[in-house]
Amino acid sequence: MDSVAQLLLSDRVLGHVARSIPYPGGSKQLRDDVQISPVINSRIFRIYVRNTSAQNALRGASLLADRLLAERTQLLQEEVERHRAQVDAKLNTIEQSLESPASRNFETPEPDSEAQKASSLVVERQELMGELAALSANSPQPGYISTSAQLAQGRSRSGLPIFFGSALAVGIVAGSGVSYWRESTLRSD
């Protein structure tokens, strides 16, 4: 999560988005307007952008999420390629060792140790070939956007019913308090 948050706030993501919109105040202002909220006990986080312009906030949040996934995909693919190169190098070393038994340097001159060494190299080669196949078959997943940002079209609730409902609740609580106070003073007299 920390590495994803760092990537989100980096110039590769945040800076690129601020320049491409163009965001008022540039990348510094966008950094101030962004809030990252991780969901506890998960690998999920929310990206909020607050701005005086709803359009800027919406565009900022949407583009940040899209750019973050694109950059994460690229970084994961680069990591897979580095890993594939390491596996290929190990595999080439094993192939060379298996092809030229004279160049192998064994600790003991016993023939059984050479056979055991060759057998372990064959097993390691099979494991590496399986790893290469898995790297080719599985593409890296950078994550996904579960809900895209949407601009509110109007108020979801009007203020008048909320005002009257709140006033009614306050009235009931106040009336109950006054009633209890009067009853307790009448009992004491």
Coordinates of C-alpha atoms in Angstrom, one line a residue:
M1 CA 0.0 0.0 0.0
D2 CA 2.8 2.4 0.8
S3 CA 4.5 1.9 -2.5
V4 CA 1.2 2.4 -4.4
A5 CA 0.6 5.6 -2.4
Q6 CA 4.1 6.8 -3.2
L7 CA 3.6 6.1 -6.8
L8 CA 0.3 8.0 -6.8
L9 CA 1.9 11.0 -5.3
S10 CA 5.0 10.9 -7.6
D11 CA 5.6 13.0 -10.6
R12 CA 4.9 10.0 -12.9
V13 CA 1.3 10.0 -11.8
L14 CA 0.3 13.2 -9.9
G15 CA 2.6 15.5 -11.8
H16 CA 1.6 14.0 -15.1
V17 CA -2.1 14.5 -14.3
A18 CA -1.7 18.0 -13.1
R19 CA 0.1 19.0 -16.3
S20 CA -2.4 17.2 -18.6
I21 CA -5.6 18.7 -17.2
P22 CA -4.1 21.5 -16.6
Y23 CA -4.9 21.5 -12.9
P24 CA -5.3 25.0 -11.3
G25 CA -2.3 25.6 -9.1
G26 CA -0.3 22.8 -10.7
S27 CA 1.0 19.6 -9.1
K28 CA 1.5 21.3 -5.7
Q29 CA -2.1 22.3 -5.5
L30 CA -3.3 18.8 -6.7
R31 CA -1.0 17.2 -4.0
D32 CA -2.7 19.4 -1.4
D33 CA -6.2 18.5 -2.7
V34 CA -5.6 14.7 -2.8
Q35 CA -6.5 12.5 0.1
I36 CA -5.7 8.8 0.2
S37 CA -7.9 6.7 2.5
P38 CA -6.9 3.1 2.9
V39 CA -9.6 0.6 3.9
I40 CA -8.5 -1.2 7.1
N41 CA -7.5 -4.8 6.8
S42 CA -7.6 -4.8 3.0
R43 CA -5.5 -3.9 0.0
I44 CA -8.1 -1.2 -1.0
F45 CA -7.7 2.5 -0.8
R46 CA -9.9 5.4 -1.9
I47 CA -8.7 8.5 -3.7
Y48 CA -10.4 11.7 -2.9
V49 CA -9.8 15.1 -4.6
R50 CA -11.4 18.1 -3.1
N51 CA -11.5 21.4 -5.0
T52 CA -13.8 24.4 -5.3
S53 CA -14.6 23.3 -8.8
A54 CA -16.5 20.0 -8.9
Q55 CA -15.3 19.4 -12.5
N56 CA -11.7 19.8 -11.5
A57 CA -12.1 17.4 -8.6
L58 CA -13.9 14.8 -10.8
R59 CA -11.3 15.1 -13.6
G60 CA -8.4 14.9 -11.0
A61 CA -9.7 11.8 -9.3
S62 CA -10.6 10.0 -12.5
L63 CA -7.3 10.8 -14.2
L64 CA -5.2 9.9 -11.1
A65 CA -6.8 6.5 -10.8
D66 CA -6.4 5.8 -14.6
R67 CA -2.8 7.0 -14.6
L68 CA -1.9 5.1 -11.4
L69 CA -3.1 1.8 -13.0
A70 CA -1.2 2.5 -16.2
E71 CA 2.0 3.3 -14.3
R72 CA 1.6 0.3 -12.0
T73 CA 1.0 -2.0 -15.0
Q74 CA 4.3 -0.7 -16.6
L75 CA 6.3 -1.2 -13.4
L76 CA 4.9 -4.7 -12.9
Q77 CA 5.7 -5.7 -16.5
E78 CA 9.3 -4.3 -16.0
E79 CA 9.6 -6.4 -12.8
V80 CA 8.4 -9.5 -14.7
E81 CA 11.0 -8.9 -17.4
R82 CA 13.8 -8.5 -14.9
H83 CA 12.7 -11.7 -13.2
R84 CA 12.5 -13.5 -16.6
A85 CA 16.0 -12.4 -17.4
Q86 CA 17.3 -13.7 -14.1
V87 CA 15.6 -17.1 -14.7
D88 CA 16.9 -17.2 -18.3
A89 CA 20.5 -16.6 -17.0
K90 CA 20.2 -19.4 -14.4
L91 CA 18.8 -21.7 -17.0
N92 CA 21.6 -20.9 -19.4
T93 CA 24.1 -21.6 -16.7
I94 CA 22.5 -25.0 -15.9
E95 CA 22.4 -25.9 -19.7
Q96 CA 26.1 -25.1 -20.0
S97 CA 26.9 -27.3 -17.0
L98 CA 24.9 -30.2 -18.3
E99 CA 26.4 -29.9 -21.8
S100 CA 30.1 -29.9 -20.7
P101 CA 30.7 -32.4 -17.9
A102 CA 34.4 -31.8 -18.2
S103 CA 34.1 -28.2 -17.1
R104 CA 32.1 -29.1 -13.9
N105 CA 34.1 -28.8 -10.7
F106 CA 32.9 -31.5 -8.4
E107 CA 34.1 -31.8 -4.8
T108 CA 34.5 -35.6 -4.8
P109 CA 35.8 -37.7 -7.6
E110 CA 33.1 -40.4 -7.1
P111 CA 31.0 -41.1 -10.1
D112 CA 27.8 -41.2 -8.0
S113 CA 28.4 -37.6 -7.0
E114 CA 28.5 -36.5 -10.7
A115 CA 25.3 -38.4 -11.3
Q116 CA 23.6 -36.8 -8.3
K117 CA 24.8 -33.3 -9.3
A118 CA 23.5 -33.8 -12.9
S119 CA 20.2 -35.1 -11.5
S120 CA 19.8 -32.0 -9.3
L121 CA 20.7 -29.8 -12.2
V122 CA 18.0 -31.5 -14.3
V123 CA 15.4 -31.0 -11.6
E124 CA 16.4 -27.3 -11.2
R125 CA 16.2 -26.9 -14.9
Q126 CA 12.6 -28.3 -14.9
E127 CA 11.6 -25.9 -12.1
L128 CA 13.1 -22.9 -13.9
M129 CA 11.3 -23.9 -17.1
G130 CA 8.0 -24.2 -15.2
E131 CA 8.7 -20.7 -13.7
L132 CA 9.3 -19.3 -17.2
A133 CA 6.0 -20.8 -18.4
A134 CA 4.2 -19.3 -15.4
L135 CA 5.7 -15.9 -16.1
S136 CA 4.5 -16.1 -19.8
A137 CA 1.0 -17.3 -18.9
N138 CA 0.2 -14.8 -16.0
S139 CA 0.1 -11.2 -16.9
P140 CA 0.6 -8.8 -13.9
Q141 CA -2.5 -7.3 -12.5
P142 CA -2.1 -3.7 -11.3
G143 CA -5.5 -3.6 -9.6
Y144 CA -8.7 -2.1 -10.7
I145 CA -11.1 0.8 -10.2
S146 CA -14.2 -0.5 -8.4
T147 CA -16.1 2.8 -8.7
S148 CA -15.3 5.7 -10.9
A149 CA -15.7 9.2 -9.7
Q150 CA -19.0 10.8 -10.7
L151 CA -20.1 14.3 -10.5
A152 CA -23.2 14.9 -8.4
Q153 CA -26.1 16.2 -10.5
G154 CA -28.1 17.7 -7.7
R155 CA -28.6 17.5 -4.0
S156 CA -29.5 14.0 -3.0
R157 CA -31.8 15.2 -0.2
S158 CA -33.5 18.6 0.1
G159 CA -32.7 20.6 3.2
L160 CA -36.4 21.3 4.2
P161 CA -37.3 17.7 5.3
I162 CA -34.0 17.4 7.1
F163 CA -34.6 20.7 8.9
F164 CA -38.1 19.7 10.1
G165 CA -37.0 16.2 11.1
S166 CA -34.1 17.6 13.1
A167 CA -36.4 20.2 14.7
L168 CA -38.9 17.5 15.6
A169 CA -36.2 15.3 17.2
V170 CA -34.9 18.2 19.2
G171 CA -38.4 19.1 20.4
I172 CA -39.1 15.6 21.5
V173 CA -35.8 15.4 23.5
A174 CA -36.4 18.8 25.0
G175 CA -40.0 18.0 25.9
S176 CA -39.0 14.8 27.6
G177 CA -36.3 16.6 29.6
V178 CA -38.7 19.3 30.8
S179 CA -41.3 16.7 31.6
Y180 CA -38.9 14.6 33.7
W181 CA -37.7 17.8 35.5
R182 CA -41.2 18.9 36.4
E183 CA -42.2 15.4 37.6
S184 CA -39.1 15.2 39.8
T185 CA -39.8 18.7 41.3
L186 CA -43.4 17.8 42.0
R187 CA -42.4 14.6 43.9
S188 CA -40.0 16.5 46.1
D189 CA -42.7 18.9 47.2

